[in-house]
Tab-separated table of C-alpha atoms in Angstrom:
chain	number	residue	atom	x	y	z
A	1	UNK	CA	90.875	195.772	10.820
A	2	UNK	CA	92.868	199.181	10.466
A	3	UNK	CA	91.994	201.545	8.064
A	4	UNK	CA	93.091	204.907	8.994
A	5	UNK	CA	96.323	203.474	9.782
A	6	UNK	CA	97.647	201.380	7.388
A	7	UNK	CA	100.986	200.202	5.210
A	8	UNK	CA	102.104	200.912	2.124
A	9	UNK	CA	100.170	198.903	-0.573
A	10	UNK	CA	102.951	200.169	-3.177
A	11	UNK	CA	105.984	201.453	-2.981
A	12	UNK	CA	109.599	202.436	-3.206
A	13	UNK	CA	112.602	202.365	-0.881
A	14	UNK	CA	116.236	204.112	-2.283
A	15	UNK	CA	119.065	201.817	-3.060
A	16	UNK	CA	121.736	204.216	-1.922
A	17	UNK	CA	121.386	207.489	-1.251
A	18	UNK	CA	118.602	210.331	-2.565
A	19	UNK	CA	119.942	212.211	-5.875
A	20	UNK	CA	120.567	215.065	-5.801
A	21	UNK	CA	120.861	217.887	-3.177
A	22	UNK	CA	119.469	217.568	0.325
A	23	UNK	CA	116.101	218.236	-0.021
A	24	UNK	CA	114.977	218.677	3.610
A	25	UNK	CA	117.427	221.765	3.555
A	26	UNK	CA	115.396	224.291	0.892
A	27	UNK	CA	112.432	225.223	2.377
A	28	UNK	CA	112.302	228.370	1.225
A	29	UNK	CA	111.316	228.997	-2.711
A	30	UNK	CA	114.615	230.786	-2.864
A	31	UNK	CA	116.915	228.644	-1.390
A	32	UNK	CA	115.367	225.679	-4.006
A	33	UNK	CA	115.422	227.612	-7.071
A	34	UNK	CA	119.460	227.993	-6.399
A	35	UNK	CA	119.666	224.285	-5.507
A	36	UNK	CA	117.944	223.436	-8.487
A	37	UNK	CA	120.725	225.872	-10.362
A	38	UNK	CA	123.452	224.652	-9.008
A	39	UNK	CA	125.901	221.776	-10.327
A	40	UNK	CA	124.479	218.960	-7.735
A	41	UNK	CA	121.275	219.215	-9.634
A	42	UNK	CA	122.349	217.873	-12.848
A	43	UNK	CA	120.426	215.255	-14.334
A	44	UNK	CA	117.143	213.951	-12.385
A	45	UNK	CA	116.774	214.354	-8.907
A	46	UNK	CA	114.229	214.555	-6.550
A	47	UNK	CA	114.335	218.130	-5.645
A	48	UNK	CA	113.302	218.745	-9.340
A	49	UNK	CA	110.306	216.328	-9.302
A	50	UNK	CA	109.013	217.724	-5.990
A	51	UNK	CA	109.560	221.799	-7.484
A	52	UNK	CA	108.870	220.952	-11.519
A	53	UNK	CA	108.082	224.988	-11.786
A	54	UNK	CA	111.311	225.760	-10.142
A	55	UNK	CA	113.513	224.290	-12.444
A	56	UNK	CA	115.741	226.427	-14.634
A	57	UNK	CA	113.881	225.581	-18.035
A	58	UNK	CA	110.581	225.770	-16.405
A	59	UNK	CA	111.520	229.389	-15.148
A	60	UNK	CA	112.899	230.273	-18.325
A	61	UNK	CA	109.807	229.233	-19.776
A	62	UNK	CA	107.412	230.460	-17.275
A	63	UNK	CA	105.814	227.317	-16.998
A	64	UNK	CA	103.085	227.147	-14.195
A	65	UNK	CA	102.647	223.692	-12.107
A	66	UNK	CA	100.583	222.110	-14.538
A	67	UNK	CA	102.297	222.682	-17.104
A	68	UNK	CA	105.781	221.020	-15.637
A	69	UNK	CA	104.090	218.231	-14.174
A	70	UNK	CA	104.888	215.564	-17.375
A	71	UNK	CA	108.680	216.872	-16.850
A	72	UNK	CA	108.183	215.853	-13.378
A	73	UNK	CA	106.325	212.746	-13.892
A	74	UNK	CA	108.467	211.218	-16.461
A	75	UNK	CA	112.000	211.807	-14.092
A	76	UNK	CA	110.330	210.902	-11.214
A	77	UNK	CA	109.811	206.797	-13.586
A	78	UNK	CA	113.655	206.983	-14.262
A	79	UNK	CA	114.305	208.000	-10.541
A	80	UNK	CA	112.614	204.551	-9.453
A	81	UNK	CA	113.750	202.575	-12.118
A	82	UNK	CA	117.409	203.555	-11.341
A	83	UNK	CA	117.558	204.319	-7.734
A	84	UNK	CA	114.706	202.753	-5.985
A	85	UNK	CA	113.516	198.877	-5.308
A	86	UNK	CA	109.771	198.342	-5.319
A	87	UNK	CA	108.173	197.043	-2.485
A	88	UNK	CA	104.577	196.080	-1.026
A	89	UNK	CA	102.247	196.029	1.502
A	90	UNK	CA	105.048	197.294	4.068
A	91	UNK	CA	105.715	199.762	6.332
A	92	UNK	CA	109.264	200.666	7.808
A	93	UNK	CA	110.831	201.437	10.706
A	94	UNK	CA	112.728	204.700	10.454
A	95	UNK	CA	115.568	206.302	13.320
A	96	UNK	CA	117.280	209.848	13.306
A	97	UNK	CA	119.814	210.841	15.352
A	98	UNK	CA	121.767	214.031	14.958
A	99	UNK	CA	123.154	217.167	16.826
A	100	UNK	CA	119.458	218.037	16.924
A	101	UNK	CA	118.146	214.935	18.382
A	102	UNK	CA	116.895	211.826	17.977
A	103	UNK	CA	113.563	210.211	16.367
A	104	UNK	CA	112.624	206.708	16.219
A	105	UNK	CA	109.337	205.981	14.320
A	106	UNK	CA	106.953	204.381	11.331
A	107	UNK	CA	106.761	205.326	8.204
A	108	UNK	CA	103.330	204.290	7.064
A	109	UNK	CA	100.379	205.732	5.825
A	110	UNK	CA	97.687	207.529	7.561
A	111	UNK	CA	94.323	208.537	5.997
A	112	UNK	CA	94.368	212.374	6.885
A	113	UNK	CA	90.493	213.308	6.923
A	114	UNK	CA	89.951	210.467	9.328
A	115	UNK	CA	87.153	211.744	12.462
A	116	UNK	CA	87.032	210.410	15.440
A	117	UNK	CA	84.392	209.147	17.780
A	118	UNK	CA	84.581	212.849	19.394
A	119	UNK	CA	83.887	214.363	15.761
A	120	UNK	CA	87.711	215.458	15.507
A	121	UNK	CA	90.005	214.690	13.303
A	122	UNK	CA	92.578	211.924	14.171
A	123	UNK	CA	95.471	214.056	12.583
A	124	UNK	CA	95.419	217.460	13.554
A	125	UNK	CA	97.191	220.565	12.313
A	126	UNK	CA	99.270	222.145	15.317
A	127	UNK	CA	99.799	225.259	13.095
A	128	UNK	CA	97.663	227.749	10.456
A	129	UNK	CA	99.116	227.423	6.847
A	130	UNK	CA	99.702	229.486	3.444
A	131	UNK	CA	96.256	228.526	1.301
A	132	UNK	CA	98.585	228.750	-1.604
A	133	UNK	CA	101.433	226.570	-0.538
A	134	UNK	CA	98.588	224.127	-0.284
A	135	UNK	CA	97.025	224.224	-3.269
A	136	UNK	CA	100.616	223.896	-4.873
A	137	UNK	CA	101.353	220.591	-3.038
A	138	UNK	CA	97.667	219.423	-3.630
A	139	UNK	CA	98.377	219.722	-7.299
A	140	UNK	CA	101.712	218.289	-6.860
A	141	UNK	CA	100.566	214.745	-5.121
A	142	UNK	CA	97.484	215.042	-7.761
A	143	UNK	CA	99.487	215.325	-10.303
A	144	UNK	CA	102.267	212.873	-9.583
A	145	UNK	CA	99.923	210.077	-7.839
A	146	UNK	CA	103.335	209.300	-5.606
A	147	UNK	CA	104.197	210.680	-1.808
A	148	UNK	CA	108.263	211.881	-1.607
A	149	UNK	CA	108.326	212.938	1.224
A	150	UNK	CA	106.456	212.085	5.058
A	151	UNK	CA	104.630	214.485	7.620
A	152	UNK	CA	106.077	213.983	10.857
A	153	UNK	CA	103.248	213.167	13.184
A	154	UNK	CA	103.236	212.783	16.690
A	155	UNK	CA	101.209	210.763	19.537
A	156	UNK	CA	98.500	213.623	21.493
A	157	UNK	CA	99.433	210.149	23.948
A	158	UNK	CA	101.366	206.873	24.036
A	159	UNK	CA	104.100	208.206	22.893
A	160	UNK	CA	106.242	206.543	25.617
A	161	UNK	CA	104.550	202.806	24.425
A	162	UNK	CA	105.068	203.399	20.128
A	163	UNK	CA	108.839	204.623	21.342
A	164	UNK	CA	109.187	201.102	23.570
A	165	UNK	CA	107.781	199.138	20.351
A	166	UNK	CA	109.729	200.573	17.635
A	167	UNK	CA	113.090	200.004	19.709
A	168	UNK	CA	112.377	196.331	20.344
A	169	UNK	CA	111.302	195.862	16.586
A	170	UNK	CA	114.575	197.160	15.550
A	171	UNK	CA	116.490	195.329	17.723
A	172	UNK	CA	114.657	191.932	16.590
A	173	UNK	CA	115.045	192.920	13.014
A	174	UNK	CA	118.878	193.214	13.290
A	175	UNK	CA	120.838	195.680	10.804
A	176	UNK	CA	118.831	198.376	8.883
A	177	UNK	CA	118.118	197.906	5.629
A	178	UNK	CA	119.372	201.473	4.457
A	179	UNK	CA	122.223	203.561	6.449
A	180	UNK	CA	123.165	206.472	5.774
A	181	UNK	CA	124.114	210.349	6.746
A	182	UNK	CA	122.912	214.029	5.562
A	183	UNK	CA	125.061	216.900	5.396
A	184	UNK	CA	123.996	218.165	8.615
A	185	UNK	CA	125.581	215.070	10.236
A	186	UNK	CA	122.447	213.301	10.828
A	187	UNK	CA	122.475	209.477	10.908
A	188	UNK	CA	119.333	207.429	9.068
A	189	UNK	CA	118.548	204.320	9.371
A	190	UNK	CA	115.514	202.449	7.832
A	191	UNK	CA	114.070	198.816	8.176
A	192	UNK	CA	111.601	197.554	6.124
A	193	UNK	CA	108.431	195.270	8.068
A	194	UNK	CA	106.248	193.383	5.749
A	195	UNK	CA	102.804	192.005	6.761
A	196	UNK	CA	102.768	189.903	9.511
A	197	UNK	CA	102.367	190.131	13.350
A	198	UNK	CA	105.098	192.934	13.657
A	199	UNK	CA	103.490	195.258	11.576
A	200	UNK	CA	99.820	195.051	12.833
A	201	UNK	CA	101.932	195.191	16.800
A	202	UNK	CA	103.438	199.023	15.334
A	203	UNK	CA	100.143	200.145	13.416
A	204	UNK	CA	98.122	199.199	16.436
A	205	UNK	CA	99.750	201.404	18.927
A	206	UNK	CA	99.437	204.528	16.283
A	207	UNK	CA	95.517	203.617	15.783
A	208	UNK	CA	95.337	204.235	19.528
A	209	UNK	CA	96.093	207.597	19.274
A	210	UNK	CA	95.568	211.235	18.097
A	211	UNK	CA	98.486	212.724	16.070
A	212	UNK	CA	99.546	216.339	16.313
A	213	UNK	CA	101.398	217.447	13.396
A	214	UNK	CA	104.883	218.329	14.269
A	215	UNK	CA	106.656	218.689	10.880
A	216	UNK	CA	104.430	219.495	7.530
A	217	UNK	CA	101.362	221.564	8.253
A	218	UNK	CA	100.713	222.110	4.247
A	219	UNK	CA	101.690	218.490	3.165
A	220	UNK	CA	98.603	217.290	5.747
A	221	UNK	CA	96.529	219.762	4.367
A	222	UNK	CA	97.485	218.892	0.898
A	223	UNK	CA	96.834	215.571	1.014
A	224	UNK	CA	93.586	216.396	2.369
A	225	UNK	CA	92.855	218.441	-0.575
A	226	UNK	CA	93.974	216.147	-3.079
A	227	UNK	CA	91.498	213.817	-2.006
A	228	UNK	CA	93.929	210.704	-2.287
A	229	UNK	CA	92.493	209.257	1.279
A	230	UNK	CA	96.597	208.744	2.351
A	231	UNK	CA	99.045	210.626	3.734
A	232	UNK	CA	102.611	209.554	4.188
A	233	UNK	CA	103.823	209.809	7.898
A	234	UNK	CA	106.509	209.613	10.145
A	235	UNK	CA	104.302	208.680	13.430
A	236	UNK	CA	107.003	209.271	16.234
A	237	UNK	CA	107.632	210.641	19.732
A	238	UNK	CA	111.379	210.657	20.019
A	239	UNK	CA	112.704	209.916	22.204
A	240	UNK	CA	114.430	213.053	22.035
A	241	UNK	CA	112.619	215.739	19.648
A	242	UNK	CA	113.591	219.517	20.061
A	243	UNK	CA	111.062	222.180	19.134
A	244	UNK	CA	113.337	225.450	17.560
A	245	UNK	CA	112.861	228.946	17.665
A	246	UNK	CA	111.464	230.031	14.172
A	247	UNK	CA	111.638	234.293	14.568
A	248	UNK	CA	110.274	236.549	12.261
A	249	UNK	CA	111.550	238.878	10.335
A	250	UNK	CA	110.631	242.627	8.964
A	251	UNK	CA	111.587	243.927	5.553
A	252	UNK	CA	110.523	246.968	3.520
A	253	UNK	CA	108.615	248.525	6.343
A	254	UNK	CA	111.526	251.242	6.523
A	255	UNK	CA	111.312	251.053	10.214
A	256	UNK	CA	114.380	250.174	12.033
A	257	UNK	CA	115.106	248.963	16.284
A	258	UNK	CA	114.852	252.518	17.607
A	259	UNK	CA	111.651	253.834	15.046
A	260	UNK	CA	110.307	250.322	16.461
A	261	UNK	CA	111.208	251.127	19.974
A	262	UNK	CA	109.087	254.514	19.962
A	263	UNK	CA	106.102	253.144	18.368
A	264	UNK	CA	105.943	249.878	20.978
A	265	UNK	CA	106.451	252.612	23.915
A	266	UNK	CA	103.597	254.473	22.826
A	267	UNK	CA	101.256	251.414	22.302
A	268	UNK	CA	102.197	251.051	25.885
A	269	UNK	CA	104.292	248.396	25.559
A	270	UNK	CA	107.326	247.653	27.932
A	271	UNK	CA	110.935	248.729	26.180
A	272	UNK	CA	114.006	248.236	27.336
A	273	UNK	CA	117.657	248.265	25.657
A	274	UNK	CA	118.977	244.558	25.085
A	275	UNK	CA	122.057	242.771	24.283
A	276	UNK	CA	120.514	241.088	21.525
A	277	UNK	CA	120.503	237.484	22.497
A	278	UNK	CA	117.248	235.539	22.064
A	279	UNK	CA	114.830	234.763	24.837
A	280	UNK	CA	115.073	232.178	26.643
A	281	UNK	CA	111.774	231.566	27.610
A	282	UNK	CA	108.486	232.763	26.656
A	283	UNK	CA	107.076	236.272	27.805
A	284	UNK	CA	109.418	238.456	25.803
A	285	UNK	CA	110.607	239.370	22.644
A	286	UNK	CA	113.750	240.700	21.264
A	287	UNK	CA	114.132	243.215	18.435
A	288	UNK	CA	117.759	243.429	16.627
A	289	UNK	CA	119.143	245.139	14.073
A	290	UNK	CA	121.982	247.548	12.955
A	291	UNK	CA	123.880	246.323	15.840
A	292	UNK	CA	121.639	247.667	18.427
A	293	UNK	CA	118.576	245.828	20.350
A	294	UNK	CA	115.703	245.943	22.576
A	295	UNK	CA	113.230	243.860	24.680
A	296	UNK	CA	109.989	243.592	24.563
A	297	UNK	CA	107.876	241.973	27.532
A	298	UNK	CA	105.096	240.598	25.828
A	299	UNK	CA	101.264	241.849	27.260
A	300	UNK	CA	99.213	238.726	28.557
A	301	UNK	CA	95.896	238.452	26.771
A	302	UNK	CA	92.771	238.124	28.600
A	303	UNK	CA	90.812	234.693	29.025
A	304	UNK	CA	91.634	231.237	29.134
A	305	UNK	CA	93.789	228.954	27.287
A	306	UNK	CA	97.951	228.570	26.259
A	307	UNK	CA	99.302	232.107	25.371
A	308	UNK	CA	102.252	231.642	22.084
A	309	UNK	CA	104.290	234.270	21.845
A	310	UNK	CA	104.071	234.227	18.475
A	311	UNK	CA	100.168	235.226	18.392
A	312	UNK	CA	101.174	238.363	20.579
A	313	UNK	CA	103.715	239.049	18.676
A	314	UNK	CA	101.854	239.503	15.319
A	315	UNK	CA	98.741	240.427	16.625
A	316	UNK	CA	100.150	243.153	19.143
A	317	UNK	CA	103.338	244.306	17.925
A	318	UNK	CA	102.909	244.110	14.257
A	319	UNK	CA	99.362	244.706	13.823
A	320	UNK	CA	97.994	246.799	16.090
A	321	UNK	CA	101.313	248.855	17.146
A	322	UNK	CA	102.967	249.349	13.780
A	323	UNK	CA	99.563	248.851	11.163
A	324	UNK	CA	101.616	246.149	9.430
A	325	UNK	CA	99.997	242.871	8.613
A	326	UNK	CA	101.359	239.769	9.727
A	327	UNK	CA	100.373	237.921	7.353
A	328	UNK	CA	101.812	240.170	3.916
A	329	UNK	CA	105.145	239.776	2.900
A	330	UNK	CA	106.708	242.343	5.101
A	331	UNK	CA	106.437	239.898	7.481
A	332	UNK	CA	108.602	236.564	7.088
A	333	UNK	CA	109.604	233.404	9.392
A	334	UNK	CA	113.215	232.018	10.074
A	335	UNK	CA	114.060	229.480	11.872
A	336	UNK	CA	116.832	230.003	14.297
A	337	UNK	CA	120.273	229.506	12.887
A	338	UNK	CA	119.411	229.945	9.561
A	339	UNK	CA	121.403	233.706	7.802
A	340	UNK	CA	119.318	237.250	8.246
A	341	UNK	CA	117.889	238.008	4.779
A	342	UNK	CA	119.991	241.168	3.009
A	343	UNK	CA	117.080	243.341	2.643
A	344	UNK	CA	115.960	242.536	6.528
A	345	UNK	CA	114.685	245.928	8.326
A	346	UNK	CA	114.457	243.695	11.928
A	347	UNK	CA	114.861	240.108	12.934
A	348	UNK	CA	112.389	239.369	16.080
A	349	UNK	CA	113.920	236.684	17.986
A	350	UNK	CA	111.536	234.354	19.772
A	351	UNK	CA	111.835	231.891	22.438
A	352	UNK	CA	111.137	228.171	21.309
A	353	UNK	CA	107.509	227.071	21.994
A	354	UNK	CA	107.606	224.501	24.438
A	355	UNK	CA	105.542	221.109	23.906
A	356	UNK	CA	103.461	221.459	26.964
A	357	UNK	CA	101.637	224.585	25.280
A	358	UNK	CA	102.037	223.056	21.566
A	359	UNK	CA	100.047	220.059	23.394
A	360	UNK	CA	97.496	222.755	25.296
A	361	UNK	CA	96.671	224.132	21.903
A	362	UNK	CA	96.133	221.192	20.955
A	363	UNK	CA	93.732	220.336	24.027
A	364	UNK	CA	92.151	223.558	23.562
A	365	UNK	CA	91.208	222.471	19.713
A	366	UNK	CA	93.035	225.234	18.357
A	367	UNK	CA	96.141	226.070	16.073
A	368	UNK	CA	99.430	228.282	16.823
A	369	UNK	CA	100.151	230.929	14.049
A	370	UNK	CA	101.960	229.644	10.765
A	371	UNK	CA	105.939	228.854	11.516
A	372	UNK	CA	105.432	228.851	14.807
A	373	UNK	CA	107.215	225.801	15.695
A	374	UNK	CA	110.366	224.138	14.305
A	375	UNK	CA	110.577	220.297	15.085
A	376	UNK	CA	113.946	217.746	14.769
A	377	UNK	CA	115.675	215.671	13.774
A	378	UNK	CA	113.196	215.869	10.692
A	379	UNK	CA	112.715	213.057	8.145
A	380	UNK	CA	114.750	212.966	4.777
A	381	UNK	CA	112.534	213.412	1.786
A	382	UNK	CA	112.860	210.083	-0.487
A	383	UNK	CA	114.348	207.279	1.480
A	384	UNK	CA	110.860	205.835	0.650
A	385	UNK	CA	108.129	206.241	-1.713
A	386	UNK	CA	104.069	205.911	-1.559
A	387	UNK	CA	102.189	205.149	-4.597
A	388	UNK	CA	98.772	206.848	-3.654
């Protein structure tokens, strides 16, 4: 009998469509306090139940987490009662497919402090993550006693097999249940598999495997910390997920490309001018800013194991060369594509981490930086919902 791996005692798929804006697009606390402010948040949504402190009366308040969390809990009951239909013991089959790739997979849930027989843990973070994010979500899924949105998890090995399965149990199950397309022009699609032979065939071939986490770092953690025994997971391996550049980006160091420049050369560093485009590959960076640019060839630590650029970067360049530290807020992550920041001093554009060294980490038994790695098509928060 499963354990580790196992469906949905209790829960909730949506009728229709998730209300209120696109959740999956506001990462940043920024970017969801003006989501939350603008006229597609009227009324409940989920945005507002995941973010309670983020509204505009709990800002106008000052309310901390705690404090919002009966706001949240109450709009989260009318959010079910109006736009979800309760279901049990059930796990569902869930594809993506988008200009950013395409994910077929299970949604089901996973118990996240699960150890294996080699004393690791069966779900393991790829990346490091912000101690206070966590503790926010951990009070969050405390608080609310419900899962809105999934980590998306992905087979160490067998991937290949759970893709093979999940095809041939949507095909045998027909139309989804649930159909539907974000504003980024991703298509969704959802069946729901309740107990029987078809389910225990899907959870089987995840129990037979390590996951890696490829999307939601703090939401493992945080279920981990809220000490609900159950995470809620996408487990998938494509079959065609992209990995993103996430760069990082300097503000209110008062430094700009050429004040960089001389400081790198003197640390010994190779400089040369650039056109500004991103690398390519991995080995370099690229520094850009005030219309000029310059490229960096990253130094190649000493001993074993998968070099990420992004390590270098922050431990080399930042750190060391310029006395910054990485981890304050001078330094911030953005994913490729998404607007420079106004009060930006530099944007260092990084090459995508490829999944052979995100899978060597993980070999290795340790973790990339924090927003290292940006994998999709991602899951939409609140096509279903876990009662934990």
């Amino acid at each position: 009998m499963l354990t580790w791996v196992r469906a949905i005692g209790r829960g909730w798929v949506v009728r229709d469509g998730v209300p209120g804006p696109d959740v999956d697009e506001f990462a940043e606390p920024d970017r969801v306090v003006a989501a939350l402010a603008g006229p597609d948040a009227a009324g409940d949504t989920l945005l507002a139940v995941q973010h309670p402190a983020r509204t505009p009366p709990a800002l106008a308040h000052g309310h901390t987490v705690a404090e919002a969390l009966p706001v949240a809990r109450a709009a989260l009951k009318r959010l079910i009662a109006e736009h979800y239909v309760p279901m049990s013991d059930f796990v569902a089959l869930y594809r993506i497919e988008g200009p950013d790739g395409a994910a077929a997979g299970v949604l089901c849930l996973v118990d996240p402090a699960e150890v294996g027989a080699d004393g690791l843990a069966r779900v393991r973070h790829t990346e490091e993550v912000y101690p206070e994010v966590v503790a926010e979500r951990a009070a969050m899924l405390a608080g609310l006693g419900c899962a809105t949105s999934a980590a998306m998890l992905v087979p160490a090995s067998g991937g290949a097999e759970l893709t093979a399965r999940v095809e041939w149990a949507c095909a045998s199950l027909g139309s989804p249940r649930l159909s539907t397309s974000d504003q980024t022009g991703r298509r969704h699609e959802l069946w729901v598999v309740p107990g029987g032979a078809v389910q225990e065939y899907l959870l089987a071939s995840i129990d037979a495997a390590d996951l890696l986490v490829a999307d939601g770092n703090h939401r493992v953690a945080a279920a981990r910390e809220a000490g609900r025994g159950a995470l809620l997971a996408l487990v998938t391996a494509g079959p065609r997920l992209e990995i993103g550049a996430i760069h990082r980006v300097l503000a209110g160091t008062g430094l700009d490309v050429a004040a960089l420049a001389a400081r790198w050369r003197a640390a010994g560093l190779d400089v040369h001018p650039s056109d500004g485009a991103a690398p390519s590959s991995s080995g370099a960076v690229v520094a850009a800013g005030g219309g000029t640019a310059v490229r960096v060839t990253l130094p190649v630590p000493g001993g074993a194991g998968p070099v990420i650029d992004h390590d270098v970067v922050e431990r080399v360049l930042i750190r060391e060369a310029l006395g910054v530290d990485p981890d304050g807020p001078s330094v911030r992550p953005l994913p490729a594509g998404r607007p420079v920041p106004p009060d930006a001093d530099v944007v260092l554009l990084l090459a995508p981490v490829p999944f052979a060294d995100v899978l060597a980490v993980h070999a290795a038994n340790r973790r990339m930086p924090r927003k290292a790695t940006y994998f999709t098509p991602k899951p939409r928060s609140g096509l279903v919902l876990a009662d934990l």
